[in-house]
Coordinates of C-alpha atoms and ligand atoms in Angstrom, one line a residue:
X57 CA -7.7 -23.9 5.0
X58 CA -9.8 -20.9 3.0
X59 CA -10.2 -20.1 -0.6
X60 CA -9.5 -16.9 -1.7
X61 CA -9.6 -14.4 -4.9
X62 CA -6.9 -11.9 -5.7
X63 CA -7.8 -8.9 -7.9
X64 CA -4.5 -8.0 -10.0
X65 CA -1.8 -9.7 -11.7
X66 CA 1.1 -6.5 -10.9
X67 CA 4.2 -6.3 -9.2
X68 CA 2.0 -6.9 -6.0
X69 CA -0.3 -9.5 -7.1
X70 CA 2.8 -11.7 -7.8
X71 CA 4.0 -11.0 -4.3
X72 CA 0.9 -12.1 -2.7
X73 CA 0.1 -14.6 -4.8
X74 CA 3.7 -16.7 -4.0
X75 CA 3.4 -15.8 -0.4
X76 CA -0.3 -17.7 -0.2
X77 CA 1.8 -20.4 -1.6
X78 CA 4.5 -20.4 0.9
X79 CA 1.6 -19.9 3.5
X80 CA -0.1 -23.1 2.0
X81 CA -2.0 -24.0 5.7
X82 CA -3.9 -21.0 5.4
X83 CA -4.4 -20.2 1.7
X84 CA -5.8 -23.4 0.4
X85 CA -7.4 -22.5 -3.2
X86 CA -6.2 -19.2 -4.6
X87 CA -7.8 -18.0 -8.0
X88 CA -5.9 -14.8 -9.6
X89 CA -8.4 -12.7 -11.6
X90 CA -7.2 -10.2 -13.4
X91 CA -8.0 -7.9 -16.5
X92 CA -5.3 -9.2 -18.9
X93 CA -5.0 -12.9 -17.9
X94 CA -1.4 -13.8 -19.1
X95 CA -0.1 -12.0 -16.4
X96 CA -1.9 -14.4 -13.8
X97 CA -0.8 -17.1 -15.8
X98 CA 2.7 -16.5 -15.7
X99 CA 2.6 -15.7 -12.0
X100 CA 0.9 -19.6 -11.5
X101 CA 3.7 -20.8 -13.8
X102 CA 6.1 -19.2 -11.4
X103 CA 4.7 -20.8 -8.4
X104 CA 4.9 -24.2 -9.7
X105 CA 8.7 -23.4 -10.8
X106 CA 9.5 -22.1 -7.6
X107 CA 6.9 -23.7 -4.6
X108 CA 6.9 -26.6 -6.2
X109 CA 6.0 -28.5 -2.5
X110 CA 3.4 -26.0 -2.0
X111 CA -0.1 -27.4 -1.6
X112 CA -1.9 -24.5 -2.4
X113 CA -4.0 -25.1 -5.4
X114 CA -3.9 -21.5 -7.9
X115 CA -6.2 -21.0 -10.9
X116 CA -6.4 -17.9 -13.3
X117 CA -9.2 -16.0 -14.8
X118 CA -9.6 -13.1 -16.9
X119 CA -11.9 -10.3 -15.2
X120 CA -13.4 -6.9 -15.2
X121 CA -13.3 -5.4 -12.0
X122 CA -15.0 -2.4 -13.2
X123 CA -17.8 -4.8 -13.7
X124 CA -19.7 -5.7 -10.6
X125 CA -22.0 -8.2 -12.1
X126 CA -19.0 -9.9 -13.9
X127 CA -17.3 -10.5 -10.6
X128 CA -20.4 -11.4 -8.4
X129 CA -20.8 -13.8 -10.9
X130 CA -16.9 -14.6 -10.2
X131 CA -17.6 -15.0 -6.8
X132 CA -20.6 -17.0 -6.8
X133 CA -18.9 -19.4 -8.5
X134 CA -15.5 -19.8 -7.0
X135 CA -17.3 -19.6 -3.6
X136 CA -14.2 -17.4 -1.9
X137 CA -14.0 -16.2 1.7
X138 CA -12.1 -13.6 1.3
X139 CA -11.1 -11.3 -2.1
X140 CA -7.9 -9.6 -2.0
X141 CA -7.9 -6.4 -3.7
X142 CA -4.7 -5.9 -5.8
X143 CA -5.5 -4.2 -8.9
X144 CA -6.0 -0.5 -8.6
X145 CA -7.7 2.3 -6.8
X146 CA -10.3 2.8 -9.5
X147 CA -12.2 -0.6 -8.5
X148 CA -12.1 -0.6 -4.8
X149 CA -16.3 0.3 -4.9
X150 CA -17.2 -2.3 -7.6
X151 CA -15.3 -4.8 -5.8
X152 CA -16.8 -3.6 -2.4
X153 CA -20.0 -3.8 -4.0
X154 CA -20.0 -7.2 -5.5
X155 CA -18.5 -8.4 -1.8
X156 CA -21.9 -7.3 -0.6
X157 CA -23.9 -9.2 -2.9
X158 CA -21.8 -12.1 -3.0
X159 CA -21.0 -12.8 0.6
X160 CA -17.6 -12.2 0.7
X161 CA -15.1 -10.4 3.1
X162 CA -12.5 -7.8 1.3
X163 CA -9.1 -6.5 1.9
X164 CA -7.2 -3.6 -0.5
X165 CA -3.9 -2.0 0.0
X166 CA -4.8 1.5 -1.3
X167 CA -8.1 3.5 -1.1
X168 CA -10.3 4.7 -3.4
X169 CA -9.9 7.1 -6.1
X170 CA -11.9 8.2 -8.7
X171 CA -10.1 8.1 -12.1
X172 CA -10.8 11.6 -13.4
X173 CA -10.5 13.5 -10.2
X174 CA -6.7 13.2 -8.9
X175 CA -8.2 13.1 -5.0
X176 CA -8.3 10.2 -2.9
X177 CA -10.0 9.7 0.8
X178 CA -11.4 7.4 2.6
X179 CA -15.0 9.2 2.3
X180 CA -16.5 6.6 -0.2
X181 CA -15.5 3.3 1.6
X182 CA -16.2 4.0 4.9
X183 CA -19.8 5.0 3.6
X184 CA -20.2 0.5 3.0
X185 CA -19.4 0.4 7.1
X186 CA -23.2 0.0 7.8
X187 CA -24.1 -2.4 4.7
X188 CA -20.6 -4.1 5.5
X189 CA -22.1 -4.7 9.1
X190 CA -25.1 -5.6 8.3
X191 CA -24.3 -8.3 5.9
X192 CA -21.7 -9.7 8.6
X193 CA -19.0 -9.2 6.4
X194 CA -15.3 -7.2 7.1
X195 CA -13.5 -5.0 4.9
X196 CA -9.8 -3.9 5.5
X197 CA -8.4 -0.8 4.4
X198 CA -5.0 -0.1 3.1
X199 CA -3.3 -3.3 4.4
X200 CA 0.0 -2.8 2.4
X201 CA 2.9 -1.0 3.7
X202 CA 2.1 2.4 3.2
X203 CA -0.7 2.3 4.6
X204 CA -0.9 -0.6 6.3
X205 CA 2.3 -1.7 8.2
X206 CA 3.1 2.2 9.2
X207 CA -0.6 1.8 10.7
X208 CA 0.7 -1.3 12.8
X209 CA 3.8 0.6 13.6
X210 CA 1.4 3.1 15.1
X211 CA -1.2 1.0 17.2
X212 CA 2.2 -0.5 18.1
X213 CA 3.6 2.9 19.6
X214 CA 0.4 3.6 21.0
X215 CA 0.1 0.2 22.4
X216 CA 3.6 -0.4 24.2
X217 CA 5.3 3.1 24.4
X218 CA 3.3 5.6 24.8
X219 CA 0.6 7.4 26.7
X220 CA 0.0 9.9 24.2
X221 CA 1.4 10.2 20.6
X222 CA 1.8 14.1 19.9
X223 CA 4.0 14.0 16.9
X224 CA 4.1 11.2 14.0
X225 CA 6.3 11.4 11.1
X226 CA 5.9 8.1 8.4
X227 CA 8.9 8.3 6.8
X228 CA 9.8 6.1 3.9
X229 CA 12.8 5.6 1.8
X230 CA 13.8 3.5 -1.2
X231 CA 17.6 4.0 -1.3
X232 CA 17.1 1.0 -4.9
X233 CA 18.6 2.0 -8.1
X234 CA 16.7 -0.4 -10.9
X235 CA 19.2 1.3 -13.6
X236 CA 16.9 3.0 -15.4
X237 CA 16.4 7.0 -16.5
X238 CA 13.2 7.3 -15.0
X239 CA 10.5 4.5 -13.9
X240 CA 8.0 4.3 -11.0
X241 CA 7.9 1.5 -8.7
X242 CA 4.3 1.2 -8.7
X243 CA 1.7 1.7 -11.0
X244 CA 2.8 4.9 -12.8
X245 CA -0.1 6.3 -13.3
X246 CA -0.9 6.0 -9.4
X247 CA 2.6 7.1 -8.0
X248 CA 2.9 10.0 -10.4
X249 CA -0.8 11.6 -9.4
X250 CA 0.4 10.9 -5.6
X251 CA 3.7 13.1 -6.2
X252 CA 2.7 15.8 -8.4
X253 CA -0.4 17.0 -5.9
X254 CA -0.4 18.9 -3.2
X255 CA 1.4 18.2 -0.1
X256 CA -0.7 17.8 3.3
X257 CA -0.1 17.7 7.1
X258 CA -1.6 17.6 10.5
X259 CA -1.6 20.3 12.1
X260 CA -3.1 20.8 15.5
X261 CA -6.4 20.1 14.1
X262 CA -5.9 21.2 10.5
X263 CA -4.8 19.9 7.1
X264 CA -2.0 22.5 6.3
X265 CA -1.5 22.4 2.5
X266 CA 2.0 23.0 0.8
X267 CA 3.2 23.4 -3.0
X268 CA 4.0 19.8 -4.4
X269 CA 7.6 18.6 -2.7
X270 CA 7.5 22.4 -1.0
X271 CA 8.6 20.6 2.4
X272 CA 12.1 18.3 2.6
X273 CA 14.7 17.3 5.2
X274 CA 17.4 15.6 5.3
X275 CA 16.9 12.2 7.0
X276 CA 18.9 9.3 8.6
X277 CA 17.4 6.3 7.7
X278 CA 19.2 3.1 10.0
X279 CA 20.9 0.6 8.4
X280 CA 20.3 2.4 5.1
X281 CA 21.8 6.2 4.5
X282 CA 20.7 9.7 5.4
X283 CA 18.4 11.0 2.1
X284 CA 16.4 14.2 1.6
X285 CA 13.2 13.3 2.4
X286 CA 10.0 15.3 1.4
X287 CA 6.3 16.1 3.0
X288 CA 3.2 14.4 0.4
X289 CA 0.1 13.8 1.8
X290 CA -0.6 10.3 2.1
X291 CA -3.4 8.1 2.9
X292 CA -2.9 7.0 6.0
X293 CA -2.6 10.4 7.9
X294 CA -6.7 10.7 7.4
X295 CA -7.3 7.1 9.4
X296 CA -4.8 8.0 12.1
X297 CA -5.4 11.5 13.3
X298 CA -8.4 10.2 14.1
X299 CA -8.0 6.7 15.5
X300 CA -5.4 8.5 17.7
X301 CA -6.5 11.6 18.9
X302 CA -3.8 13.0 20.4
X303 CA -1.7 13.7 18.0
X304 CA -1.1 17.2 17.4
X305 CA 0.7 17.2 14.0
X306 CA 1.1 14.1 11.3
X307 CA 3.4 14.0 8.7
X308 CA 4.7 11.8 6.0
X309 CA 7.6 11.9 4.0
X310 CA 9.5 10.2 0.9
X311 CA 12.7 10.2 -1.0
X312 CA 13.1 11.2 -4.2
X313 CA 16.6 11.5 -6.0
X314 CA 17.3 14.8 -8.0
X315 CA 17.2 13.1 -11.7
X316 CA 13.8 11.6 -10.6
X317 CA 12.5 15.3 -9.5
X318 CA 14.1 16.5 -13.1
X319 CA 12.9 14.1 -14.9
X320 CA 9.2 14.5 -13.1
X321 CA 9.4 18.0 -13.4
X322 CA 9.8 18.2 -17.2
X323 CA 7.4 16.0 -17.9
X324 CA 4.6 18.1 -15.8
X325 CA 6.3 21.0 -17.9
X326 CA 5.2 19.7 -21.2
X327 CA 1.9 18.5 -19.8
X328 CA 2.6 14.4 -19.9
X329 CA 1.4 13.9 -15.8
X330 CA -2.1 15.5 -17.2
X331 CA -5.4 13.4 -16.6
X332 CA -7.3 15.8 -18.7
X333 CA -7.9 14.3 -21.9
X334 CA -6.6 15.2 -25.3
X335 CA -7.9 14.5 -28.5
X336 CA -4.9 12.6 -30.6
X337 CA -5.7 11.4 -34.2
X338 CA -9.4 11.2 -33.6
X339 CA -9.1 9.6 -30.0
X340 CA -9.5 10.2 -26.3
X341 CA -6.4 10.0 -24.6
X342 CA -5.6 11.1 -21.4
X343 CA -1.3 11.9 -21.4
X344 CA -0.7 10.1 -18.1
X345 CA -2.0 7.0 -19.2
X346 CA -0.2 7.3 -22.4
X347 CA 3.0 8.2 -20.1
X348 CA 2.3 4.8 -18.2
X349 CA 2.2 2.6 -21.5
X350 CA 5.5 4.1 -22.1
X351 CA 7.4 3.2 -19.2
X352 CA 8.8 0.3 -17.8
X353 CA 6.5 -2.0 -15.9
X354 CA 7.0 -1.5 -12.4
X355 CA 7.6 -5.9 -12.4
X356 CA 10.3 -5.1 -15.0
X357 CA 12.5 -3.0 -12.9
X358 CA 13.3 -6.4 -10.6
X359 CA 15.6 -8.3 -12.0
X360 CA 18.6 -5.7 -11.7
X361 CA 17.5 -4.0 -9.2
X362 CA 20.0 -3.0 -6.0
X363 CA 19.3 -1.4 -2.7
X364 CA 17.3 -1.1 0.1
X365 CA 14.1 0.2 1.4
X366 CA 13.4 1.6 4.7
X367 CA 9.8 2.7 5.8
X368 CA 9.2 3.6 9.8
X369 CA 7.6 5.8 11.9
X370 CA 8.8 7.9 14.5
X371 CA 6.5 9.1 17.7
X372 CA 6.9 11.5 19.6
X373 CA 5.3 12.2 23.0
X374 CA 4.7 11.0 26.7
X375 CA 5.8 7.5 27.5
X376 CA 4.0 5.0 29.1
X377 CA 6.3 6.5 32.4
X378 CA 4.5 9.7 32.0
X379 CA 8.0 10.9 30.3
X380 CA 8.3 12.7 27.2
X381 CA 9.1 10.1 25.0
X382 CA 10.7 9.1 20.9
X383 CA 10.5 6.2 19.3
X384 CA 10.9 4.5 15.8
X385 CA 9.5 1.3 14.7
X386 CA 10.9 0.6 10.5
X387 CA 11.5 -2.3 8.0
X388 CA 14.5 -2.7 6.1
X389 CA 13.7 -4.6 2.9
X390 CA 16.5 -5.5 0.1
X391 CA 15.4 -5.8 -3.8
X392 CA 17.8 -8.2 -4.6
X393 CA 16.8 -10.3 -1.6
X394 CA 12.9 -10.1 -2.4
X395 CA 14.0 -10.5 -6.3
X396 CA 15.6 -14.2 -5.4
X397 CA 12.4 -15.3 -3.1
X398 CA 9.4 -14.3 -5.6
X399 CA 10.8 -12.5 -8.7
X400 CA 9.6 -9.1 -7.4
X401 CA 11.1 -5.5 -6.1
X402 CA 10.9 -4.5 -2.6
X403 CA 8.4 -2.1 -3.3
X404 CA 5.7 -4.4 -4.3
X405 CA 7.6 -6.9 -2.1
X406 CA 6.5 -4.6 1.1
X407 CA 2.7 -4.4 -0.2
X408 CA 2.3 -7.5 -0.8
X409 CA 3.8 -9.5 2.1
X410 CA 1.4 -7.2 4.6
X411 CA -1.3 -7.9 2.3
X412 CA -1.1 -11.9 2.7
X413 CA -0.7 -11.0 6.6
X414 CA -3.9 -9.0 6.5
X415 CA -5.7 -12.1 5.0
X416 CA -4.4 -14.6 7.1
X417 CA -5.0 -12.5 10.3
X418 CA -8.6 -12.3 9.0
X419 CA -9.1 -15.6 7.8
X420 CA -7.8 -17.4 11.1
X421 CA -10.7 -14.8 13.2
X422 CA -7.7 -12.9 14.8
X423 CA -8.7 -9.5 12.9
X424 CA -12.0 -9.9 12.5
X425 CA -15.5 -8.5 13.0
X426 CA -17.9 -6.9 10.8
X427 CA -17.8 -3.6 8.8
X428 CA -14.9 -1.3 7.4
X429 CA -11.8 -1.1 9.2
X430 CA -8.3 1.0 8.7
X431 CA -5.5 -1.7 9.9
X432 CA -4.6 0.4 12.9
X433 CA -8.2 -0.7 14.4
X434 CA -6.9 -3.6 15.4
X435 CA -4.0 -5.7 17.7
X436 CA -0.7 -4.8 16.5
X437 CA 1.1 -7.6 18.2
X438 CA -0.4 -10.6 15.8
X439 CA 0.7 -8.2 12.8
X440 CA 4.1 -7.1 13.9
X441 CA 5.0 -11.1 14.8
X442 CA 3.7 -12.2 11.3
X443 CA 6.0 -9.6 9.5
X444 CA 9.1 -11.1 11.7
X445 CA 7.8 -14.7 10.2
X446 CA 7.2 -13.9 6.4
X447 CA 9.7 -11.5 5.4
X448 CA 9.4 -7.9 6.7
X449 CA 11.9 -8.1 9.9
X450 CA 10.1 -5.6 12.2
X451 CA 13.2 -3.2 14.2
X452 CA 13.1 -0.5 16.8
X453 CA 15.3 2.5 18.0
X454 CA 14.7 4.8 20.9
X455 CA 15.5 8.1 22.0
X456 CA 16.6 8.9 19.1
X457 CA 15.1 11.8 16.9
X458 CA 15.6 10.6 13.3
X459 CA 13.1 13.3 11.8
X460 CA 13.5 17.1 13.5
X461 CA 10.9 19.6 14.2
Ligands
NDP613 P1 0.1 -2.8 -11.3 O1 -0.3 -1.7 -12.3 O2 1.5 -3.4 -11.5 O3 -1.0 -3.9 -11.3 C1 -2.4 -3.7 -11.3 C2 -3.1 -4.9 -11.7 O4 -4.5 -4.7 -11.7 C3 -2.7 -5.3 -13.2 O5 -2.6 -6.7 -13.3 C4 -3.9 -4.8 -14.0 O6 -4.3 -5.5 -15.1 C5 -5.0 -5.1 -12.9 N1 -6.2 -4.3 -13.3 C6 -6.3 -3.0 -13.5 N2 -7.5 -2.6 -13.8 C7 -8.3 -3.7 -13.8 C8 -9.6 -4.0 -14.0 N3 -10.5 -3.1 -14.4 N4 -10.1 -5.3 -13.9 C9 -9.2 -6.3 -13.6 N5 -7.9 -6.1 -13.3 C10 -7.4 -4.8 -13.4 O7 0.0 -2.1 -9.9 P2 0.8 -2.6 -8.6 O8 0.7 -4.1 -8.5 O9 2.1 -1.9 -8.5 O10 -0.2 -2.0 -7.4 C11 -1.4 -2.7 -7.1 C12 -2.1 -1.9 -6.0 O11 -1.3 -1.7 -4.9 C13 -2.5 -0.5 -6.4 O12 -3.8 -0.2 -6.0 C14 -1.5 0.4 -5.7 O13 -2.0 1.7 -5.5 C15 -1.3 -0.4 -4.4 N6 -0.1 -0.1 -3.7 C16 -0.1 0.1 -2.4 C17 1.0 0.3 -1.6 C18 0.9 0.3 -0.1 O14 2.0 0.3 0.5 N7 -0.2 0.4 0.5 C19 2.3 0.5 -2.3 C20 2.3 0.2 -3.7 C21 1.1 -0.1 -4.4 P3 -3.4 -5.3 -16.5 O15 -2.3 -6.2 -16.3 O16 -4.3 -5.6 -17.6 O17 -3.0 -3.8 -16.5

């Protein structure tokens, strides 16, 4: 039975928020904090609606996370074991930093990134792995889905396939139509700065950079559809070439549907994706955030919302037989499905549900010893069985190439 805080009242904070509830003999007291409090509210009103047999006790609170006094004060108070990181890359340091002085483990699904430089790594939070140490406390990095699950999927390779992993291509798919001209699934601001950079890959000991969406393919995604598919650099590839050494290249790829890349490509034309700031009528304003107050909510899109996701990861190299080897571990996750359990699309559905794992894993000692971890760090078997229980069916194919040379 643990108390716990979650940071962020989105389209993920909802999802983890209802599944402490379902997961009542772990998650005992949960207290949403967030900046604009109504949204927490709504989410606890929610819960009682919807869980009414839960016996998980939720509370709201309004909170700057950019402030660290403000939320070791927070945490002083509420006494938490744990703080789950929800809200969004900009506070994963003062959050980290108010763990430290509070006593408190953390856990975020996305790493850090400063908000005027469109760049993130994992540089700045694994520079807290000695304080984090020191103080006996854990931090765990990017425990969503990507990253987080595709960094189970690879301790999971790694673990009961192969010898060696040579060749690892992250693949992930949202085949979901919400109905809507253009909209992100996740916090626009973030998903927009993601696309429009430069691609990235591993490549036999180098980052190999490529034009924005200069790389795509044609994929077959199971129980989904084929889609073309394109190289970004994300996250996780900076964790994993490194935890697992032998792999020679790493890629990762996403779908995008042609009016999206229209639609994303006019509005870099015209300069709305910019985070440099313009002066408009005597203020500050940078256009991307001005963008993100003009499109739907990413918690909007669920209510209509049809399709499926499919995120995986294929590996490629010598078995555990000494053979050369292919194998694909994926989710397939419905909106409408995840819409009917907790009011939410299967994009922050897939975050969120590997968020609550990632606490409960650390709160029940399974994952857990001090410092700063990426999620592949650790067992993947406990992981992968949780995402069969809560939500996130875990399947496999083999010997099958899904994503070509
Ligand atoms: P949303 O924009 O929907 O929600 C973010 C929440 O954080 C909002 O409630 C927002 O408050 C709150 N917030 C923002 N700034 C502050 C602040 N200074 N103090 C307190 N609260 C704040 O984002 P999502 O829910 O879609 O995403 C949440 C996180 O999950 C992001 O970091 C995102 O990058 C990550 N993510 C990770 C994925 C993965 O697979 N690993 C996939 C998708 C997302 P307000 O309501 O006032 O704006």
């Amino acid at each position: 039975m643990s108390k716990v805080i979650i940071i962020g009242a989105g389209g993920v904070g909802n999802v983890v928020a209802k599944k402490c509830a379902q997961n009542d003999e772990v998650f005992s007291e949960v207290l949403i904090a967030t900046r604009t409090v109504s949204k927490a509210d709504k989410i606890v009103a929610e819960i009682h609606e919807h869980f009414p047999n839960s016996r998980a006790v939720f509370s709201t609170r309004a909170v700057d996370a950019d402030n660290v006094p403000a939320l070791v004060e927070l945490f002083r108070e509420f006494q938490p074991e744990l703080v789950i990181n929800v809200a969004l890359p900009y506070q994963d340091l003062t959050i980290m930093d108010a763990c430290l002085e509070a006593g408190v483990h953390y856990l975020d699904t996305a790493n850090y990134e400063p908000r005027d430089v469109a760049k993130f790594e994992y540089s700045w939070q694994w520079a807290y792995r000695e304080r984090f140490e020191q103080a006996g406390l854990m931090a765990l990095l990017g425990c969503g889905f990507d990253p987080g699950a595709t960094n189970v999927f690879t301790a999971y390779h790694a673990k009961h396939h192969f010898q060696a992993i040579e060749y690892l291509d992250i693949v992930d798919c949202n085949n979901g139509n919400h109905g809507k001209a253009f909209a992100t699934n996740f916090n626009p601001e973030i998903n927009i700065r993601e696309i429009t950079a430069n691609g990235r890959y591993w490549d036999n000991g180098n980052w190999v950079e490529t034009r924005p969406l200069e790389i795509s393919q044609d994929i077959y995604y199971p129980k989904v559809q084929t889609r073309t598919s394109y190289v970004l650099y994300h996250e996780e590839l900076e964790s994993l070439v490194i935890n697992f050494p032998t792999i020679k290249r790493a890629r990762f790829w996403m779908t995008f549907g042609e009016s999206y890349i229209r639609h994303l490509n006019v509005l870099e034309g015209i300069g709305m994706t910019s985070i440099e700031p313009i002066n408009f009528r005597g203020q500050q304003i940078a256009p991307l955030e001005f963008l993100k107050a003009v499109l739907p909510a990413p918690e909007s899109l669920a209510e209509n919302y049809t399709g499926q996701t499919c995120i995986g990861v294929q590996a490629k190299g010598i078995g555990k037989d000494g053979q050369p080897n292919v194998h694909f571990v994926y989710n397939v996750c419905d909106h409408a499905a995840t819409y009917k359990e907790v009011q939410a699309q299967g994009v922050s559905y897939t975050t969120g549900v590997p968020a609550m794992i990632g606490a409960m894993l650390m709160l029940q000692g399974i994952w857990q010893k001090p410092g700063v971890y990426n999620v592949e760090e650790f067992d993947p078997d406990p992981f992968i069985d949780a995402m069969n229980r809560w939500g996130l069916p875990v399947d496999q194919l083999g010997g099958i190439e899904l994503v070509r040379d």
